[in-house]
Amino acid sequence: MNYHFMKNKHHLYQGIDQEIGEMKSAEHPISDDESDGESPNKDRSDSNQLIQPLGRDITINCLLRLPRSDYGVVASLNRCFRSLVRSGELYKLRRWAGISEQWVYISCSPLEWEAFDPDRRRWMRLPRMPPNDCFMLSDKQSMSIGTDLLVFGKEVMSHTILRYSILTNSWSYCTPMKTPRCLFGAASFGQIAIFAGGVNAQGIVLSCVELYNSETGTWMTLPSMNKPRKSCSGTFLNGKFYIMGGIGSNSVSYTCGEEYDLEKRSWRIIPDVYPVTCVPTSPPLSIAAVNNELYAADHAQRELRKYDKQKKRWVILGRLPEGVVSTNGWGIGFRGCGKRIVVVGTVRGMRGTGTVEIFSWEPVDGVPRWELLASRPFGSFVYNCTVMDC
């Protein structure tokens, strides 16, 4: 990188920082609780250009390295900046350049979500979900894929999906699955996610599998698993998709898992990958992949475990955070978040109030030492928790 590029990049950062600073102190102040929507002062400049002296390529190269919590302000500088953010182009370029941030998305209320940036310890409140009594009262699952947050629930006669886009800071109804379902196992990898098994509206346990592409908003059918299963857990590890545990037809509890090879488009059974049986009232296994290593939370024993690939068995690393409690295993988020494991739970107060707490540990040798990243009043139960990496 030459001197002139570095000098221009320095001036660009100064210019953007100055613009952001001015807008934060102007009529439309930006707070940690504010969404990434447009500013009322959105057309401060009608210019359709980026920063002309630097050119488009250098300008974009520097914008990629801004925290995405500042993209809402960047989008309000002028129409061209707004188009860059809302088109998703910046996020595609970030992915190609190997730049990403992992945010934790949490729901502690049936129609409310908040996002937390663990690097900058910043919160952002999402818009409320569209009012729908049936959907609000139904059990829900969530998954972050690319720049989308999908929330799966039920309407009166069918399953439905609501989609939140960080590009537009808004909710909309998502294209339904080819085989709508709930109680599935799923995991995301970049802009795709795989959804396996589950149960349909007639109560039939499924073996069918679908892939969602967040860039096209489309579903694709994949080869079915060897066994039908519901209430199972999914993860990506070493470039392959894994499904673990769950309950099959006739309430058969599985200790086996299955591995899906995306290149060969085939499944293979892994026997006794997690020899802890499930019951219909218990939540799916809480698993997280960090640095291509697999971890699990045993809520009953309040223990953190790691899978030993050589010995093909689980070993106990230590305790889960002491401040986090569950209701028979429900009400806790356990997720991989970049190089961290995060555990999300609540401390219950009086009259239904509560405080959500986020703990973090970056796996190293030795006993886990949990760091409290944030504590915030936001309800007394974690309904859903997911991590968006973009």
Coordinates of C-alpha atoms in Angstrom, one line a residue:
M1 CA 0.0 0.0 0.0
N2 CA 1.6 3.3 -1.1
Y3 CA 2.1 6.6 0.7
H4 CA -0.6 8.4 -1.3
F5 CA -3.2 5.7 -0.6
M6 CA -2.4 5.8 3.2
K7 CA -2.6 9.6 3.2
N8 CA -5.9 9.6 1.3
K9 CA -7.3 6.9 3.6
H10 CA -6.3 9.0 6.6
H11 CA -8.2 12.0 5.2
L12 CA -11.2 9.9 4.5
Y13 CA -11.4 8.6 8.0
Q14 CA -11.1 12.1 9.3
G15 CA -13.9 13.2 7.0
I16 CA -16.2 10.4 7.9
D17 CA -15.5 10.8 11.6
Q18 CA -16.2 14.5 11.3
E19 CA -19.5 13.9 9.4
I20 CA -20.6 11.3 12.0
G21 CA -19.6 13.5 14.9
E22 CA -21.6 16.4 13.4
M23 CA -24.7 14.3 12.9
K24 CA -24.6 12.8 16.3
S25 CA -24.5 16.3 17.8
A26 CA -27.0 17.8 15.5
E27 CA -30.8 17.7 15.4
H28 CA -30.8 13.9 15.0
P29 CA -28.5 12.5 17.7
I30 CA -27.5 8.9 17.5
S31 CA -27.8 6.8 20.6
D32 CA -26.9 3.2 21.4
D33 CA -30.6 2.4 21.5
E34 CA -31.4 3.9 18.1
S35 CA -32.0 1.8 15.0
D36 CA -30.1 2.1 11.7
G37 CA -33.0 3.9 10.0
E38 CA -32.8 7.0 7.9
S39 CA -32.2 10.3 9.6
P40 CA -34.9 13.0 9.2
N41 CA -31.9 15.0 8.0
K42 CA -31.2 12.4 5.4
D43 CA -30.6 14.7 2.4
R44 CA -28.0 16.9 3.9
S45 CA -26.4 16.7 0.5
D46 CA -28.1 15.9 -2.8
S47 CA -24.8 14.9 -4.2
N48 CA -24.9 11.4 -5.8
Q49 CA -21.1 11.1 -5.4
L50 CA -18.9 9.5 -2.7
I51 CA -15.8 11.5 -1.8
Q52 CA -14.7 12.8 -5.2
P53 CA -11.0 13.6 -4.5
L54 CA -10.4 10.0 -3.3
G55 CA -12.5 8.1 -5.9
R56 CA -14.9 5.3 -5.4
D57 CA -12.5 2.4 -4.8
I58 CA -10.5 4.0 -2.0
T59 CA -13.7 5.4 -0.4
I60 CA -15.4 2.0 -0.3
N61 CA -12.2 0.3 0.8
C62 CA -12.2 2.5 3.9
L63 CA -16.0 2.3 4.5
L64 CA -15.6 -1.5 4.8
R65 CA -13.5 -1.0 7.9
L66 CA -16.0 1.2 9.7
P67 CA -18.1 -0.4 12.5
R68 CA -21.4 -1.4 11.0
S69 CA -23.1 0.3 13.9
D70 CA -22.1 3.5 12.0
Y71 CA -23.6 2.5 8.7
G72 CA -27.0 4.1 9.5
V73 CA -25.3 7.4 9.8
V74 CA -23.2 6.8 6.7
A75 CA -26.4 6.0 4.8
S76 CA -27.8 9.5 5.7
L77 CA -24.8 11.4 4.3
N78 CA -26.1 11.4 0.8
R79 CA -28.0 9.2 -1.8
C80 CA -24.9 7.4 -3.0
F81 CA -23.8 6.4 0.5
R82 CA -27.4 5.3 1.2
S83 CA -27.5 3.2 -1.9
L84 CA -24.2 1.5 -0.9
V85 CA -25.5 0.5 2.5
R86 CA -29.1 -0.5 1.5
S87 CA -28.0 -2.5 -1.6
G88 CA -25.9 -4.8 0.5
E89 CA -22.9 -4.1 -1.6
L90 CA -20.8 -3.1 1.4
Y91 CA -21.6 -6.4 3.2
K92 CA -20.7 -8.4 0.1
L93 CA -17.3 -6.6 -0.2
R94 CA -16.7 -7.0 3.6
R95 CA -17.2 -10.8 3.2
W96 CA -14.8 -11.0 0.3
A97 CA -12.2 -9.0 2.2
G98 CA -12.6 -11.2 5.3
I99 CA -14.1 -8.4 7.4
S100 CA -17.0 -9.2 9.7
E101 CA -18.5 -8.4 13.0
Q102 CA -20.5 -10.8 15.2
W103 CA -23.6 -9.3 16.9
V104 CA -25.8 -11.1 19.4
Y105 CA -29.6 -10.7 18.7
I106 CA -31.8 -11.4 21.7
S107 CA -35.6 -11.6 22.2
C108 CA -36.9 -11.4 25.8
S109 CA -40.4 -10.3 24.8
P110 CA -42.7 -11.9 22.2
L111 CA -42.5 -9.0 19.7
E112 CA -39.2 -7.3 20.7
W113 CA -35.6 -7.8 19.7
E114 CA -32.4 -6.1 20.7
A115 CA -28.9 -6.4 19.1
F116 CA -25.6 -6.3 21.1
D117 CA -22.2 -5.5 19.6
P118 CA -19.8 -7.4 22.0
D119 CA -16.7 -5.6 20.7
R120 CA -18.0 -2.1 21.4
R121 CA -20.4 -3.0 24.1
R122 CA -23.2 -1.2 22.2
W123 CA -27.0 -2.0 22.1
M124 CA -29.4 -1.4 19.3
R125 CA -33.2 -1.8 19.6
L126 CA -34.8 -3.3 16.5
P127 CA -38.3 -2.1 15.3
R128 CA -41.1 -4.1 16.9
M129 CA -42.3 -7.1 14.9
P130 CA -45.7 -6.7 13.1
P131 CA -48.6 -7.3 15.5
N132 CA -50.0 -10.8 15.1
D133 CA -51.7 -12.4 18.1
C134 CA -51.3 -15.9 17.0
F135 CA -47.6 -15.5 16.0
M136 CA -46.9 -13.6 19.2
L137 CA -48.2 -16.4 21.4
S138 CA -46.6 -19.3 19.4
D139 CA -43.3 -20.9 20.2
K140 CA -40.6 -19.4 17.9
Q141 CA -37.1 -20.3 16.5
S142 CA -34.7 -17.9 15.1
M143 CA -31.7 -17.9 12.8
S144 CA -29.3 -15.2 11.4
I145 CA -28.2 -15.7 7.8
G146 CA -26.1 -13.1 6.1
T147 CA -27.8 -9.8 6.7
D148 CA -31.2 -11.4 7.6
L149 CA -32.7 -12.4 10.9
L150 CA -35.4 -15.0 10.3
V151 CA -38.0 -15.7 13.1
F152 CA -40.1 -18.9 12.6
G153 CA -43.5 -19.2 14.2
K154 CA -47.2 -20.1 13.6
E155 CA -50.3 -18.5 12.3
V156 CA -53.8 -20.0 12.8
M157 CA -53.5 -22.8 10.1
S158 CA -49.8 -22.7 9.1
H159 CA -46.2 -22.0 9.9
T160 CA -44.9 -18.6 8.9
I161 CA -41.5 -16.7 8.9
L162 CA -40.8 -13.1 9.6
R163 CA -37.6 -11.6 8.2
Y164 CA -35.7 -8.6 9.6
S165 CA -33.1 -7.0 7.2
I166 CA -30.3 -4.9 8.6
L167 CA -30.1 -3.2 5.2
T168 CA -33.6 -1.6 5.6
N169 CA -34.0 -1.9 9.4
S170 CA -37.5 -3.4 8.8
W171 CA -39.6 -6.5 9.1
S172 CA -41.4 -8.3 6.3
Y173 CA -42.8 -11.7 5.6
C174 CA -40.3 -14.2 4.2
T175 CA -40.9 -16.7 1.4
P176 CA -42.1 -19.8 3.1
M177 CA -40.2 -23.1 3.2
K178 CA -41.1 -25.7 0.6
T179 CA -42.0 -27.9 3.5
P180 CA -43.0 -25.6 6.4
R181 CA -42.0 -26.9 9.8
C182 CA -41.0 -26.2 13.4
L183 CA -38.7 -27.9 16.0
F184 CA -35.9 -28.2 13.3
G185 CA -32.2 -28.2 13.6
A186 CA -30.3 -25.5 11.8
A187 CA -27.1 -23.5 11.4
S188 CA -25.9 -20.7 9.1
F189 CA -22.6 -20.3 7.2
G190 CA -22.2 -16.9 5.6
Q191 CA -25.2 -16.1 3.4
I192 CA -26.7 -19.7 3.5
A193 CA -28.3 -21.8 6.2
I194 CA -29.4 -25.4 6.4
F195 CA -32.6 -26.5 8.1
A196 CA -33.0 -30.2 8.9
G197 CA -35.9 -32.3 10.2
G198 CA -38.5 -30.9 12.5
V199 CA -42.3 -31.5 12.5
N200 CA -44.9 -30.3 10.1
A201 CA -48.4 -28.9 10.8
Q202 CA -49.9 -32.4 10.9
G203 CA -47.3 -33.5 13.6
I204 CA -45.3 -35.7 11.3
V205 CA -41.6 -35.9 12.2
L206 CA -39.6 -35.0 9.1
S207 CA -36.3 -36.1 7.5
C208 CA -36.3 -33.6 4.7
V209 CA -33.8 -30.7 4.5
E210 CA -33.8 -27.3 3.0
L211 CA -31.2 -24.6 2.3
Y212 CA -31.9 -20.9 2.5
N213 CA -29.9 -18.3 0.5
S214 CA -30.2 -14.8 2.1
E215 CA -29.0 -13.0 -1.0
T216 CA -31.7 -14.4 -3.2
G217 CA -34.3 -15.0 -0.5
T218 CA -34.9 -18.5 -1.9
W219 CA -35.2 -22.0 -0.6
M220 CA -33.7 -25.1 -2.1
T221 CA -34.4 -28.8 -1.3
L222 CA -31.4 -30.9 -0.2
P223 CA -31.1 -34.7 0.1
S224 CA -33.0 -36.0 3.1
M225 CA -31.4 -37.3 6.3
N226 CA -31.2 -41.0 7.1
K227 CA -33.5 -40.6 10.1
P228 CA -36.4 -38.3 10.7
R229 CA -35.9 -36.2 13.8
K230 CA -37.2 -33.2 15.6
S231 CA -35.9 -31.0 18.5
C232 CA -32.4 -31.5 17.2
S233 CA -29.4 -29.2 17.0
G234 CA -27.3 -28.2 14.0
T235 CA -23.9 -26.7 13.4
F236 CA -21.3 -26.1 10.7
L237 CA -17.8 -27.6 11.5
N238 CA -14.8 -28.0 9.2
G239 CA -16.9 -27.0 6.2
K240 CA -19.6 -29.6 6.8
F241 CA -23.1 -29.5 8.4
Y242 CA -23.9 -31.6 11.4
I243 CA -27.2 -32.5 13.1
M244 CA -27.2 -34.0 16.6
G245 CA -29.6 -35.5 19.0
G246 CA -33.3 -35.1 18.7
I247 CA -36.4 -37.3 18.8
G248 CA -37.6 -39.5 16.0
S249 CA -41.0 -41.1 15.2
N250 CA -42.7 -42.9 18.0
S251 CA -40.7 -40.7 20.5
V252 CA -37.4 -42.5 19.9
S253 CA -34.6 -40.5 21.4
Y254 CA -31.4 -40.3 19.4
T255 CA -27.8 -40.3 20.7
C256 CA -26.5 -40.4 17.1
G257 CA -25.9 -37.5 14.7
E258 CA -25.5 -37.1 11.0
E259 CA -23.0 -35.3 8.8
Y260 CA -23.8 -33.6 5.5
D261 CA -21.1 -33.1 2.9
L262 CA -22.0 -30.1 0.8
E263 CA -19.8 -31.1 -2.1
K264 CA -20.9 -34.8 -2.2
R265 CA -24.5 -33.9 -1.3
S266 CA -24.7 -36.9 1.0
W267 CA -25.4 -37.8 4.6
R268 CA -23.7 -40.3 6.9
I269 CA -24.7 -41.3 10.4
I270 CA -22.3 -40.7 13.3
P271 CA -23.1 -43.1 16.2
D272 CA -23.2 -42.0 19.8
V273 CA -21.9 -38.5 19.1
Y274 CA -23.8 -37.2 22.1
P275 CA -24.9 -40.0 24.4
V276 CA -27.5 -38.0 26.4
T277 CA -31.0 -38.9 25.6
C278 CA -33.7 -36.2 25.1
V279 CA -37.3 -36.1 26.4
P280 CA -40.1 -34.3 24.6
T281 CA -40.2 -31.5 27.2
S282 CA -36.5 -30.7 27.2
P283 CA -34.9 -28.2 24.8
P284 CA -32.5 -29.3 22.0
L285 CA -28.9 -29.8 22.8
S286 CA -27.1 -26.4 23.2
I287 CA -24.0 -26.7 21.0
A288 CA -21.6 -24.0 19.6
A289 CA -18.7 -24.2 17.1
V290 CA -15.7 -21.9 17.8
N291 CA -12.4 -22.2 15.9
N292 CA -13.6 -25.5 14.4
E293 CA -14.0 -27.0 17.8
L294 CA -17.4 -28.1 19.2
Y295 CA -18.7 -27.2 22.6
A296 CA -21.9 -28.0 24.5
A297 CA -23.8 -26.7 27.5
D298 CA -25.2 -29.2 29.9
H299 CA -27.8 -27.1 31.6
A300 CA -28.8 -29.9 34.1
Q301 CA -25.3 -30.2 35.5
R302 CA -24.4 -26.5 34.7
E303 CA -21.3 -27.7 32.9
L304 CA -19.4 -26.7 29.8
R305 CA -18.1 -29.6 27.6
K306 CA -15.8 -29.9 24.6
Y307 CA -15.7 -32.7 22.0
D308 CA -12.3 -34.4 21.8
K309 CA -12.0 -35.3 18.1
Q310 CA -9.1 -37.8 18.7
K311 CA -10.8 -39.7 21.5
K312 CA -14.3 -39.1 20.1
R313 CA -15.8 -38.3 23.4
W314 CA -17.0 -35.2 25.4
V315 CA -14.8 -33.8 28.2
I316 CA -15.9 -31.4 31.0
L317 CA -14.1 -28.1 30.9
G318 CA -15.7 -26.4 33.8
R319 CA -18.9 -24.6 34.9
L320 CA -21.3 -22.4 33.1
P321 CA -21.6 -18.8 34.4
E322 CA -23.1 -18.8 37.9
G323 CA -25.4 -15.8 37.3
V324 CA -27.4 -17.6 34.5
V325 CA -30.3 -19.8 35.4
S326 CA -32.7 -21.8 33.2
T327 CA -36.1 -23.3 33.5
N328 CA -35.5 -27.0 32.8
G329 CA -32.9 -26.0 30.2
W330 CA -35.1 -23.3 28.6
G331 CA -34.4 -19.6 28.6
I332 CA -30.7 -19.6 28.0
G333 CA -28.8 -18.7 24.8
F334 CA -25.5 -20.6 24.1
R335 CA -23.8 -19.5 20.9
G336 CA -20.5 -19.3 19.1
C337 CA -19.7 -15.6 18.5
G338 CA -16.5 -15.3 16.4
K339 CA -13.7 -16.5 18.6
R340 CA -15.9 -16.4 21.7
I341 CA -18.6 -18.5 23.3
V342 CA -21.4 -16.4 24.6
V343 CA -24.0 -17.4 27.2
V344 CA -27.1 -15.2 27.5
G345 CA -29.6 -15.5 30.4
T346 CA -31.7 -13.4 32.7
V347 CA -31.9 -12.4 36.4
R348 CA -35.5 -12.2 37.4
G349 CA -36.8 -9.2 39.4
M350 CA -40.1 -8.3 40.9
R351 CA -43.4 -8.4 39.1
G352 CA -42.2 -10.0 35.9
T353 CA -39.2 -7.6 35.4
G354 CA -35.8 -8.9 34.7
T355 CA -32.3 -8.1 33.5
V356 CA -30.6 -9.8 30.6
E357 CA -26.9 -10.7 31.1
I358 CA -24.3 -11.7 28.5
F359 CA -21.3 -13.6 29.4
S360 CA -18.3 -14.4 27.2
W361 CA -15.3 -16.7 27.2
E362 CA -12.6 -17.1 24.5
P363 CA -11.6 -20.8 24.6
V364 CA -8.0 -21.3 25.8
D365 CA -6.4 -24.1 27.8
G366 CA -7.7 -24.3 31.3
V367 CA -10.9 -23.7 33.2
P368 CA -13.3 -21.3 31.5
R369 CA -13.3 -17.8 33.0
W370 CA -16.5 -16.0 32.1
E371 CA -16.5 -12.3 31.6
L372 CA -19.8 -10.3 32.0
L373 CA -20.0 -8.3 28.8
A374 CA -23.3 -6.5 29.5
S375 CA -26.3 -6.3 31.9
R376 CA -29.5 -4.6 30.8
P377 CA -33.2 -4.5 31.9
F378 CA -35.0 -6.3 29.1
G379 CA -37.4 -9.0 30.4
S380 CA -37.2 -12.1 32.6
F381 CA -36.8 -14.8 30.0
V382 CA -34.7 -15.4 26.9
Y383 CA -37.1 -16.5 24.2
N384 CA -34.7 -16.5 21.3
C385 CA -31.0 -15.8 20.8
T386 CA -28.9 -15.9 17.6
V387 CA -25.6 -14.4 16.3
M388 CA -25.3 -12.5 13.1
D389 CA -21.9 -12.6 11.4
C390 CA -21.6 -9.9 8.6

